[in-house]
Amino acid sequence: MSRARPFAFNNARLVDPESGYDGHGAVVVFEGVISDVSKGKDFSDLSDDVRVIDCNGGMLAPGLIDLRVKTGEPGFETKETLRSAAQAAAAGGVTTFVVQPDTLPVVDDPSVVDFIRRRAQDIEAAHILVAGAATKGLKGEQIAEIGLMQEAGCVYVTDGDRPIVDSKVMRRVMAYAATFGMAVAHRPLDPWLSKGAAATEGEFAARLGLPAGPVIAERIGLERDLALTELSRGRLLVDQITSAGALEALARGKARGVNVTATASINHLSFNELDIGDYRTFAKVDPPLRAEDDRQALIEGLASGLVDIIVSAHAPAQAEDKRLPFDEAAPGGVGLETLLPALLALYHDERVALIDLIRAVTLAPAQFLGLSTGRIASGAPADLVLCDLNAPVIIDADKLVSKSKNSPFDGRRLQGQVLMTVVGGRIVHRAE
Amino acid sequence: MTSMAPGIDEVRARTFPFPRRHFLSAMDLNVVEANGLLDLADTFVDLNRQTSKKLDLLKGRTLMNLFFENSTRTQSSFELAGKRLGADTMNMSVKTSSVAKGETLIDTAVTLNAMRPDLLVIRHGSSGAAALLAQKVGCSVINAGDGQHEHPTQALLDALSMRRAFGHLAGLTVAICGDVMHSRVARSNVNLLNILGAEVRLVGPPTLMPAGAEHWGAKVFHDLEKGIAGADVVMMLRLQLERMQGALVPSTREYFRFWGLDREKLKAAADGVKVMHPGPMNRGVEIDSDVADDPAISLIQDQVEMGVAARMAVLASLSARLDNDR
């Protein structure tokens, strides 16, 4: 309905990480693209057929791009479908997300990539992109059909939550993917040290009697991955860095010129290991929550630009998979709808500048994927989010749009409400 | 009835009423509650030594033992405790495959809850299982061991054994030795002994010592003789057989050489030292029979006797909180 008629956002706080602008402004959207941008003042001489939306000083930013989302489609549709995830994304201001390959069947074949892409075509609430498996069956043994999957539309390859244990396989995957310019997303983790771990090793996990792995397993894994990236001239996406030790390794790798981009999840920026107290399985995530020192280091890494991208790590799980003894419970939390307000906590706490936070969920992932979105500029696709930065919200998991309600943020008091989400010039979400 | 139970009425009148619905962790207790339970347990020891041992404190109540792991002594100890207090007791041993374990726990909890038990005793291989069950049922839940987390009635019976042997707990030096990492007994004992004012040491090879144990309110030693030097109580922990095959310690004989307790090593401890073990023992692995069977120094048989009394105290205290008209 909105595609035909142009509309304008006036009286906004425009945040555009590409130009570095954070200030008063206005935007006109026409035929799916941003047709005009005004910085400093509103549009006053608009023709009558332009529908004007008064933002009341709310933040207008590029729509969020989330590089790490799990749905249950295909194979586990009771948890989440592509459509329900897209609706959750729209409610959270996320306009593009990348689905993970650990479905049933695994996305290790161009036909599965094609299947998801076709399903996604009919879904208007968000752009859905596909990550393929790095190895066949996610088994870490044989290289998947990376070239064919790329032709089918796959944007990067990853074995998801599982590290590729065999270093020789990892080296070959990186070198092979590099010939197609494909990045390999990889969980930095020493698989032996972390085997069977449900929590981070330390006093707290030991008191709870939980199987735990030392945080150093992440640094060991990352050091290996960085060295192999250098050796194979590949392109590495660090899947969820969480610890101070690994951040130091990342800084050294970047200083050496290794082609590496790092993500952190909103969970590890928002919680620490004490949040699993009383065996709260809804706070069980993978990698496990870390010590407060690690969380602080992660926030500093984000503020300094060492951490490039924030992901929601959206991982739907049904209640019966969560209401189990802690070490048996499914890890992960839904996050598409809470990503932006949770991120804004770092702005309200004056830890990270607003524009840097927005960059980490818009321009940075857009550049990583080679997309033209993630910015507010004339001619850019009209993927936008309008957000009241100050509105208080109490996260109520039962009211989430996601099919699964396993949110670690349930009950949390945050500030920031998504008022409107625009995908390709179409309003896909509007707060009541 | 009162004539058969000397002191119980006085003790119950004196002690602070137990304020909890469940008994899940020694860490939940405060010093008043812990001492109250020990006082009550003391009176049950006397009762248990009489010919007629039966009370009717739990008359009409149903006690269910729900054991997901095999345990002869803990299960029979709870059963006997319940019977001596007049409860109807029932044992359920749930044999499960590891895959379906969690599902069985919740399903079983809902099923059992529908049978309206008053007291549910659970042992399960996963840490936090008892707490999870407590959220799902309407009765009192007693943790009889959850994974590597806690075994609070064991700590209570250990404290009772020590208090009866020494007359007090405050100021005692207790060395807990062996596989601390995998031991719920050790965790519950550290928690309870800290509450009751004893000095706790943890002794074992680094591969069997949990991360951050030095922050538990205990001193950590890796050398057995240094760890038990001057100790009033040496509590040996069971080393699980599957952990002896080289992954955590190289061999049984090497373990016994350095961390097994024999009379020679025990000389480092204080005069009048008492030796404890939660059982079942691996003789010649963590403890020498010569020490374990010496009635002058071993409290191991006392521990079994105290187990029934301590569990009676827990059941009696919880029952005072139960609804009467459910």
mmCIF file with all atom_site columns, N, CA, C and O in Angstrom, chain B residues 80-122:
data_model
loop_
_atom_site.group_PDB
_atom_site.id
_atom_site.type_symbol
_atom_site.label_atom_id
_atom_site.label_alt_id
_atom_site.label_comp_id
_atom_site.label_asym_id
_atom_site.label_entity_id
_atom_site.label_seq_id
_atom_site.pdbx_PDB_ins_code
_atom_site.Cartn_x
_atom_site.Cartn_y
_atom_site.Cartn_z
_atom_site.occupancy
_atom_site.B_iso_or_equiv
_atom_site.pdbx_formal_charge
_atom_site.auth_seq_id
_atom_site.auth_comp_id
_atom_site.auth_asym_id
_atom_site.auth_atom_id
_atom_site.pdbx_PDB_model_num
ATOM 1   N N  . LEU B 1 80  ? 13.540 -45.614 56.195 1.00 0.00 ? 80  LEU B N  1
ATOM 2   C CA . LEU B 1 80  ? 13.467 -45.924 57.621 1.00 0.00 ? 80  LEU B CA 1
ATOM 3   C C  . LEU B 1 80  ? 13.081 -44.683 58.420 1.00 0.00 ? 80  LEU B C  1
ATOM 4   O O  . LEU B 1 80  ? 12.262 -44.749 59.355 1.00 0.00 ? 80  LEU B O  1
ATOM 5   N N  . ALA B 1 81  ? 13.651 -43.548 58.049 1.00 0.00 ? 81  ALA B N  1
ATOM 6   C CA . ALA B 1 81  ? 13.329 -42.298 58.751 1.00 0.00 ? 81  ALA B CA 1
ATOM 7   C C  . ALA B 1 81  ? 11.845 -42.004 58.642 1.00 0.00 ? 81  ALA B C  1
ATOM 8   O O  . ALA B 1 81  ? 11.189 -41.638 59.634 1.00 0.00 ? 81  ALA B O  1
ATOM 9   N N  . GLY B 1 82  ? 11.318 -42.167 57.447 1.00 0.00 ? 82  GLY B N  1
ATOM 10  C CA . GLY B 1 82  ? 9.893  -41.922 57.247 1.00 0.00 ? 82  GLY B CA 1
ATOM 11  C C  . GLY B 1 82  ? 9.041  -42.883 58.059 1.00 0.00 ? 82  GLY B C  1
ATOM 12  O O  . GLY B 1 82  ? 8.081  -42.485 58.712 1.00 0.00 ? 82  GLY B O  1
ATOM 13  N N  . LYS B 1 83  ? 9.418  -44.153 58.034 1.00 0.00 ? 83  LYS B N  1
ATOM 14  C CA . LYS B 1 83  ? 8.626  -45.167 58.747 1.00 0.00 ? 83  LYS B CA 1
ATOM 15  C C  . LYS B 1 83  ? 8.650  -44.943 60.248 1.00 0.00 ? 83  LYS B C  1
ATOM 16  O O  . LYS B 1 83  ? 7.639  -45.101 60.939 1.00 0.00 ? 83  LYS B O  1
ATOM 17  N N  . ARG B 1 84  ? 9.792  -44.565 60.766 1.00 0.00 ? 84  ARG B N  1
ATOM 18  C CA . ARG B 1 84  ? 9.892  -44.348 62.215 1.00 0.00 ? 84  ARG B CA 1
ATOM 19  C C  . ARG B 1 84  ? 9.079  -43.145 62.666 1.00 0.00 ? 84  ARG B C  1
ATOM 20  O O  . ARG B 1 84  ? 8.740  -43.019 63.835 1.00 0.00 ? 84  ARG B O  1
ATOM 21  N N  . LEU B 1 85  ? 8.811  -42.242 61.734 1.00 0.00 ? 85  LEU B N  1
ATOM 22  C CA . LEU B 1 85  ? 7.962  -41.095 62.080 1.00 0.00 ? 85  LEU B CA 1
ATOM 23  C C  . LEU B 1 85  ? 6.504  -41.358 61.737 1.00 0.00 ? 85  LEU B C  1
ATOM 24  O O  . LEU B 1 85  ? 5.662  -40.475 61.845 1.00 0.00 ? 85  LEU B O  1
ATOM 25  N N  . GLY B 1 86  ? 6.205  -42.569 61.288 1.00 0.00 ? 86  GLY B N  1
ATOM 26  C CA . GLY B 1 86  ? 4.811  -42.945 61.072 1.00 0.00 ? 86  GLY B CA 1
ATOM 27  C C  . GLY B 1 86  ? 4.272  -42.679 59.681 1.00 0.00 ? 86  GLY B C  1
ATOM 28  O O  . GLY B 1 86  ? 3.073  -42.817 59.446 1.00 0.00 ? 86  GLY B O  1
ATOM 29  N N  . ALA B 1 87  ? 5.151  -42.287 58.730 1.00 0.00 ? 87  ALA B N  1
ATOM 30  C CA . ALA B 1 87  ? 4.669  -42.000 57.374 1.00 0.00 ? 87  ALA B CA 1
ATOM 31  C C  . ALA B 1 87  ? 4.526  -43.290 56.564 1.00 0.00 ? 87  ALA B C  1
ATOM 32  O O  . ALA B 1 87  ? 5.151  -44.304 56.875 1.00 0.00 ? 87  ALA B O  1
ATOM 33  N N  . ASP B 1 88  ? 3.676  -43.238 55.548 1.00 0.00 ? 88  ASP B N  1
ATOM 34  C CA . ASP B 1 88  ? 3.656  -44.309 54.555 1.00 0.00 ? 88  ASP B CA 1
ATOM 35  C C  . ASP B 1 88  ? 4.758  -44.007 53.552 1.00 0.00 ? 88  ASP B C  1
ATOM 36  O O  . ASP B 1 88  ? 4.813  -42.899 53.016 1.00 0.00 ? 88  ASP B O  1
ATOM 37  N N  . THR B 1 89  ? 5.606  -44.978 53.307 1.00 0.00 ? 89  THR B N  1
ATOM 38  C CA . THR B 1 89  ? 6.724  -44.704 52.405 1.00 0.00 ? 89  THR B CA 1
ATOM 39  C C  . THR B 1 89  ? 6.645  -45.585 51.174 1.00 0.00 ? 89  THR B C  1
ATOM 40  O O  . THR B 1 89  ? 6.124  -46.697 51.211 1.00 0.00 ? 89  THR B O  1
ATOM 41  N N  . MET B 1 90  ? 7.177  -45.028 50.099 1.00 0.00 ? 90  MET B N  1
ATOM 42  C CA . MET B 1 90  ? 7.127  -45.724 48.823 1.00 0.00 ? 90  MET B CA 1
ATOM 43  C C  . MET B 1 90  ? 8.413  -45.433 48.068 1.00 0.00 ? 90  MET B C  1
ATOM 44  O O  . MET B 1 90  ? 8.894  -44.308 48.077 1.00 0.00 ? 90  MET B O  1
ATOM 45  N N  . ASN B 1 91  ? 8.976  -46.441 47.438 1.00 0.00 ? 91  ASN B N  1
ATOM 46  C CA . ASN B 1 91  ? 10.223 -46.242 46.698 1.00 0.00 ? 91  ASN B CA 1
ATOM 47  C C  . ASN B 1 91  ? 9.984  -46.357 45.212 1.00 0.00 ? 91  ASN B C  1
ATOM 48  O O  . ASN B 1 91  ? 9.346  -47.295 44.757 1.00 0.00 ? 91  ASN B O  1
ATOM 49  N N  . MET B 1 92  ? 10.516 -45.393 44.477 1.00 0.00 ? 92  MET B N  1
ATOM 50  C CA . MET B 1 92  ? 10.482 -45.488 43.021 1.00 0.00 ? 92  MET B CA 1
ATOM 51  C C  . MET B 1 92  ? 11.889 -45.371 42.495 1.00 0.00 ? 92  MET B C  1
ATOM 52  O O  . MET B 1 92  ? 12.517 -44.327 42.652 1.00 0.00 ? 92  MET B O  1
ATOM 53  N N  . SER B 1 93  ? 12.384 -46.419 41.914 1.00 0.00 ? 93  SER B N  1
ATOM 54  C CA . SER B 1 93  ? 13.682 -46.341 41.248 1.00 0.00 ? 93  SER B CA 1
ATOM 55  C C  . SER B 1 93  ? 13.409 -46.176 39.772 1.00 0.00 ? 93  SER B C  1
ATOM 56  O O  . SER B 1 93  ? 12.775 -47.026 39.160 1.00 0.00 ? 93  SER B O  1
ATOM 57  N N  . VAL B 1 94  ? 13.852 -45.076 39.240 1.00 0.00 ? 94  VAL B N  1
ATOM 58  C CA . VAL B 1 94  ? 13.567 -44.799 37.841 1.00 0.00 ? 94  VAL B CA 1
ATOM 59  C C  . VAL B 1 94  ? 14.820 -45.050 37.033 1.00 0.00 ? 94  VAL B C  1
ATOM 60  O O  . VAL B 1 94  ? 15.775 -44.306 37.102 1.00 0.00 ? 94  VAL B O  1
ATOM 61  N N  . LYS B 1 95  ? 14.794 -46.130 36.310 1.00 0.00 ? 95  LYS B N  1
ATOM 62  C CA . LYS B 1 95  ? 15.936 -46.432 35.441 1.00 0.00 ? 95  LYS B CA 1
ATOM 63  C C  . LYS B 1 95  ? 15.704 -45.727 34.114 1.00 0.00 ? 95  LYS B C  1
ATOM 64  O O  . LYS B 1 95  ? 14.665 -45.894 33.485 1.00 0.00 ? 95  LYS B O  1
ATOM 65  N N  . THR B 1 96  ? 16.669 -44.941 33.716 1.00 0.00 ? 96  THR B N  1
ATOM 66  C CA . THR B 1 96  ? 16.461 -44.159 32.503 1.00 0.00 ? 96  THR B CA 1
ATOM 67  C C  . THR B 1 96  ? 17.666 -44.223 31.598 1.00 0.00 ? 96  THR B C  1
ATOM 68  O O  . THR B 1 96  ? 18.786 -44.394 32.052 1.00 0.00 ? 96  THR B O  1
ATOM 69  N N  . SER B 1 97  ? 17.410 -44.070 30.329 1.00 0.00 ? 97  SER B N  1
ATOM 70  C CA . SER B 1 97  ? 18.503 -43.835 29.405 1.00 0.00 ? 97  SER B CA 1
ATOM 71  C C  . SER B 1 97  ? 18.913 -42.379 29.563 1.00 0.00 ? 97  SER B C  1
ATOM 72  O O  . SER B 1 97  ? 18.113 -41.544 29.939 1.00 0.00 ? 97  SER B O  1
ATOM 73  N N  . SER B 1 98  ? 20.169 -42.075 29.291 1.00 0.00 ? 98  SER B N  1
ATOM 74  C CA . SER B 1 98  ? 20.643 -40.711 29.515 1.00 0.00 ? 98  SER B CA 1
ATOM 75  C C  . SER B 1 98  ? 19.936 -39.729 28.590 1.00 0.00 ? 98  SER B C  1
ATOM 76  O O  . SER B 1 98  ? 19.770 -38.568 28.927 1.00 0.00 ? 98  SER B O  1
ATOM 77  N N  . VAL B 1 99  ? 19.483 -40.201 27.445 1.00 0.00 ? 99  VAL B N  1
ATOM 78  C CA . VAL B 1 99  ? 18.849 -39.293 26.488 1.00 0.00 ? 99  VAL B CA 1
ATOM 79  C C  . VAL B 1 99  ? 17.504 -38.802 27.018 1.00 0.00 ? 99  VAL B C  1
ATOM 80  O O  . VAL B 1 99  ? 17.185 -37.615 26.983 1.00 0.00 ? 99  VAL B O  1
ATOM 81  N N  . ALA B 1 100 ? 16.722 -39.722 27.555 1.00 0.00 ? 100 ALA B N  1
ATOM 82  C CA . ALA B 1 100 ? 15.364 -39.378 27.955 1.00 0.00 ? 100 ALA B CA 1
ATOM 83  C C  . ALA B 1 100 ? 15.279 -38.926 29.417 1.00 0.00 ? 100 ALA B C  1
ATOM 84  O O  . ALA B 1 100 ? 14.206 -38.736 29.941 1.00 0.00 ? 100 ALA B O  1
ATOM 85  N N  . LYS B 1 101 ? 16.419 -38.723 30.036 1.00 0.00 ? 101 LYS B N  1
ATOM 86  C CA . LYS B 1 101 ? 16.469 -38.439 31.464 1.00 0.00 ? 101 LYS B CA 1
ATOM 87  C C  . LYS B 1 101 ? 15.618 -37.234 31.873 1.00 0.00 ? 101 LYS B C  1
ATOM 88  O O  . LYS B 1 101 ? 14.780 -37.324 32.749 1.00 0.00 ? 101 LYS B O  1
ATOM 89  N N  . GLY B 1 102 ? 15.879 -36.102 31.203 1.00 0.00 ? 102 GLY B N  1
ATOM 90  C CA . GLY B 1 102 ? 15.188 -34.879 31.592 1.00 0.00 ? 102 GLY B CA 1
ATOM 91  C C  . GLY B 1 102 ? 13.688 -34.980 31.393 1.00 0.00 ? 102 GLY B C  1
ATOM 92  O O  . GLY B 1 102 ? 12.905 -34.591 32.244 1.00 0.00 ? 102 GLY B O  1
ATOM 93  N N  . GLU B 1 103 ? 13.289 -35.543 30.275 1.00 0.00 ? 103 GLU B N  1
ATOM 94  C CA . GLU B 1 103 ? 11.885 -35.695 29.976 1.00 0.00 ? 103 GLU B CA 1
ATOM 95  C C  . GLU B 1 103 ? 11.210 -36.518 31.066 1.00 0.00 ? 103 GLU B C  1
ATOM 96  O O  . GLU B 1 103 ? 10.156 -36.180 31.569 1.00 0.00 ? 103 GLU B O  1
ATOM 97  N N  . THR B 1 104 ? 11.864 -37.582 31.462 1.00 0.00 ? 104 THR B N  1
ATOM 98  C CA . THR B 1 104 ? 11.315 -38.445 32.487 1.00 0.00 ? 104 THR B CA 1
ATOM 99  C C  . THR B 1 104 ? 11.148 -37.689 33.800 1.00 0.00 ? 104 THR B C  1
ATOM 100 O O  . THR B 1 104 ? 10.171 -37.885 34.509 1.00 0.00 ? 104 THR B O  1
ATOM 101 N N  . LEU B 1 105 ? 12.096 -36.830 34.101 1.00 0.00 ? 105 LEU B N  1
ATOM 102 C CA . LEU B 1 105 ? 12.024 -36.092 35.364 1.00 0.00 ? 105 LEU B CA 1
ATOM 103 C C  . LEU B 1 105 ? 10.750 -35.265 35.456 1.00 0.00 ? 105 LEU B C  1
ATOM 104 O O  . LEU B 1 105 ? 10.002 -35.354 36.430 1.00 0.00 ? 105 LEU B O  1
ATOM 105 N N  . ILE B 1 106 ? 10.498 -34.451 34.429 1.00 0.00 ? 106 ILE B N  1
ATOM 106 C CA . ILE B 1 106 ? 9.314  -33.596 34.463 1.00 0.00 ? 106 ILE B CA 1
ATOM 107 C C  . ILE B 1 106 ? 8.037  -34.425 34.389 1.00 0.00 ? 106 ILE B C  1
ATOM 108 O O  . ILE B 1 106 ? 7.097  -34.208 35.152 1.00 0.00 ? 106 ILE B O  1
ATOM 109 N N  . ASP B 1 107 ? 8.032  -35.381 33.482 1.00 0.00 ? 107 ASP B N  1
ATOM 110 C CA . ASP B 1 107 ? 6.848  -36.236 33.352 1.00 0.00 ? 107 ASP B CA 1
ATOM 111 C C  . ASP B 1 107 ? 6.561  -36.965 34.658 1.00 0.00 ? 107 ASP B C  1
ATOM 112 O O  . ASP B 1 107 ? 5.422  -37.036 35.122 1.00 0.00 ? 107 ASP B O  1
ATOM 113 N N  . THR B 1 108 ? 7.601  -37.504 35.246 1.00 0.00 ? 108 THR B N  1
ATOM 114 C CA . THR B 1 108 ? 7.433  -38.229 36.494 1.00 0.00 ? 108 THR B CA 1
ATOM 115 C C  . THR B 1 108 ? 6.950  -37.295 37.596 1.00 0.00 ? 108 THR B C  1
ATOM 116 O O  . THR B 1 108 ? 6.089  -37.661 38.403 1.00 0.00 ? 108 THR B O  1
ATOM 117 N N  . ALA B 1 109 ? 7.481  -36.096 37.618 1.00 0.00 ? 109 ALA B N  1
ATOM 118 C CA . ALA B 1 109 ? 7.090  -35.140 38.646 1.00 0.00 ? 109 ALA B CA 1
ATOM 119 C C  . ALA B 1 109 ? 5.601  -34.839 38.576 1.00 0.00 ? 109 ALA B C  1
ATOM 120 O O  . ALA B 1 109 ? 4.900  -34.838 39.594 1.00 0.00 ? 109 ALA B O  1
ATOM 121 N N  . VAL B 1 110 ? 5.128  -34.604 37.359 1.00 0.00 ? 110 VAL B N  1
ATOM 122 C CA . VAL B 1 110 ? 3.712  -34.277 37.188 1.00 0.00 ? 110 VAL B CA 1
ATOM 123 C C  . VAL B 1 110 ? 2.839  -35.471 37.579 1.00 0.00 ? 110 VAL B C  1
ATOM 124 O O  . VAL B 1 110 ? 1.822  -35.330 38.261 1.00 0.00 ? 110 VAL B O  1
ATOM 125 N N  . THR B 1 111 ? 3.280  -36.660 37.167 1.00 0.00 ? 111 THR B N  1
ATOM 126 C CA . THR B 1 111 ? 2.524  -37.864 37.497 1.00 0.00 ? 111 THR B CA 1
ATOM 127 C C  . THR B 1 111 ? 2.467  -38.077 39.010 1.00 0.00 ? 111 THR B C  1
ATOM 128 O O  . THR B 1 111 ? 1.400  -38.298 39.582 1.00 0.00 ? 111 THR B O  1
ATOM 129 N N  . LEU B 1 112 ? 3.641  -37.979 39.635 1.00 0.00 ? 112 LEU B N  1
ATOM 130 C CA . LEU B 1 112 ? 3.687  -38.220 41.080 1.00 0.00 ? 112 LEU B CA 1
ATOM 131 C C  . LEU B 1 112 ? 2.892  -37.179 41.845 1.00 0.00 ? 112 LEU B C  1
ATOM 132 O O  . LEU B 1 112 ? 2.233  -37.475 42.839 1.00 0.00 ? 112 LEU B O  1
ATOM 133 N N  . ASN B 1 113 ? 2.961  -35.950 41.375 1.00 0.00 ? 113 ASN B N  1
ATOM 134 C CA . ASN B 1 113 ? 2.247  -34.874 42.051 1.00 0.00 ? 113 ASN B CA 1
ATOM 135 C C  . ASN B 1 113 ? 0.746  -35.156 42.098 1.00 0.00 ? 113 ASN B C  1
ATOM 136 O O  . ASN B 1 113 ? 0.077  -34.843 43.080 1.00 0.00 ? 113 ASN B O  1
ATOM 137 N N  . ALA B 1 114 ? 0.262  -35.797 41.023 1.00 0.00 ? 114 ALA B N  1
ATOM 138 C CA . ALA B 1 114 ? -1.160 -36.121 40.971 1.00 0.00 ? 114 ALA B CA 1
ATOM 139 C C  . ALA B 1 114 ? -1.532 -37.166 42.022 1.00 0.00 ? 114 ALA B C  1
ATOM 140 O O  . ALA B 1 114 ? -2.696 -37.290 42.408 1.00 0.00 ? 114 ALA B O  1
ATOM 141 N N  . MET B 1 115 ? -0.550 -37.917 42.507 1.00 0.00 ? 115 MET B N  1
ATOM 142 C CA . MET B 1 115 ? -0.824 -38.915 43.546 1.00 0.00 ? 115 MET B CA 1
ATOM 143 C C  . MET B 1 115 ? -0.787 -38.287 44.937 1.00 0.00 ? 115 MET B C  1
ATOM 144 O O  . MET B 1 115 ? -0.954 -38.985 45.935 1.00 0.00 ? 115 MET B O  1
ATOM 145 N N  . ARG B 1 116 ? -0.511 -36.996 44.989 1.00 0.00 ? 116 ARG B N  1
ATOM 146 C CA . ARG B 1 116 ? -0.531 -36.219 46.226 1.00 0.00 ? 116 ARG B CA 1
ATOM 147 C C  . ARG B 1 116 ? 0.355  -36.767 47.334 1.00 0.00 ? 116 ARG B C  1
ATOM 148 O O  . ARG B 1 116 ? -0.110 -37.086 48.433 1.00 0.00 ? 116 ARG B O  1
ATOM 149 N N  . PRO B 1 117 ? 1.625  -36.883 47.063 1.00 0.00 ? 117 PRO B N  1
ATOM 150 C CA . PRO B 1 117 ? 2.538  -37.195 48.165 1.00 0.00 ? 117 PRO B CA 1
ATOM 151 C C  . PRO B 1 117 ? 2.739  -35.947 49.026 1.00 0.00 ? 117 PRO B C  1
ATOM 152 O O  . PRO B 1 117 ? 2.420  -34.839 48.592 1.00 0.00 ? 117 PRO B O  1
ATOM 153 N N  . ASP B 1 118 ? 3.215  -36.136 50.242 1.00 0.00 ? 118 ASP B N  1
ATOM 154 C CA . ASP B 1 118 ? 3.496  -34.984 51.106 1.00 0.00 ? 118 ASP B CA 1
ATOM 155 C C  . ASP B 1 118 ? 4.972  -34.625 51.092 1.00 0.00 ? 118 ASP B C  1
ATOM 156 O O  . ASP B 1 118 ? 5.345  -33.471 51.210 1.00 0.00 ? 118 ASP B O  1
ATOM 157 N N  . LEU B 1 119 ? 5.799  -35.659 50.963 1.00 0.00 ? 119 LEU B N  1
ATOM 158 C CA . LEU B 1 119 ? 7.245  -35.441 50.982 1.00 0.00 ? 119 LEU B CA 1
ATOM 159 C C  . LEU B 1 119 ? 7.845  -36.240 49.837 1.00 0.00 ? 119 LEU B C  1
ATOM 160 O O  . LEU B 1 119 ? 7.562  -37.430 49.688 1.00 0.00 ? 119 LEU B O  1
ATOM 161 N N  . LEU B 1 120 ? 8.648  -35.567 49.038 1.00 0.00 ? 120 LEU B N  1
ATOM 162 C CA . LEU B 1 120 ? 9.238  -36.218 47.881 1.00 0.00 ? 120 LEU B CA 1
ATOM 163 C C  . LEU B 1 120 ? 10.755 -36.134 48.025 1.00 0.00 ? 120 LEU B C  1
ATOM 164 O O  . LEU B 1 120 ? 11.321 -35.037 48.099 1.00 0.00 ? 120 LEU B O  1
ATOM 165 N N  . VAL B 1 121 ? 11.391 -37.284 48.104 1.00 0.00 ? 121 VAL B N  1
ATOM 166 C CA . VAL B 1 121 ? 12.846 -37.330 48.222 1.00 0.00 ? 121 VAL B CA 1
ATOM 167 C C  . VAL B 1 121 ? 13.399 -37.664 46.849 1.00 0.00 ? 121 VAL B C  1
ATOM 168 O O  . VAL B 1 121 ? 13.015 -38.678 46.261 1.00 0.00 ? 121 VAL B O  1
ATOM 169 N N  . ILE B 1 122 ? 14.265 -36.817 46.334 1.00 0.00 ? 122 ILE B N  1
ATOM 170 C CA . ILE B 1 122 ? 14.764 -37.069 44.976 1.00 0.00 ? 122 ILE B CA 1
ATOM 171 C C  . ILE B 1 122 ? 16.279 -37.143 44.934 1.00 0.00 ? 122 ILE B C  1
ATOM 172 O O  . ILE B 1 122 ? 16.972 -36.351 45.572 1.00 0.00 ? 122 ILE B O  1
#
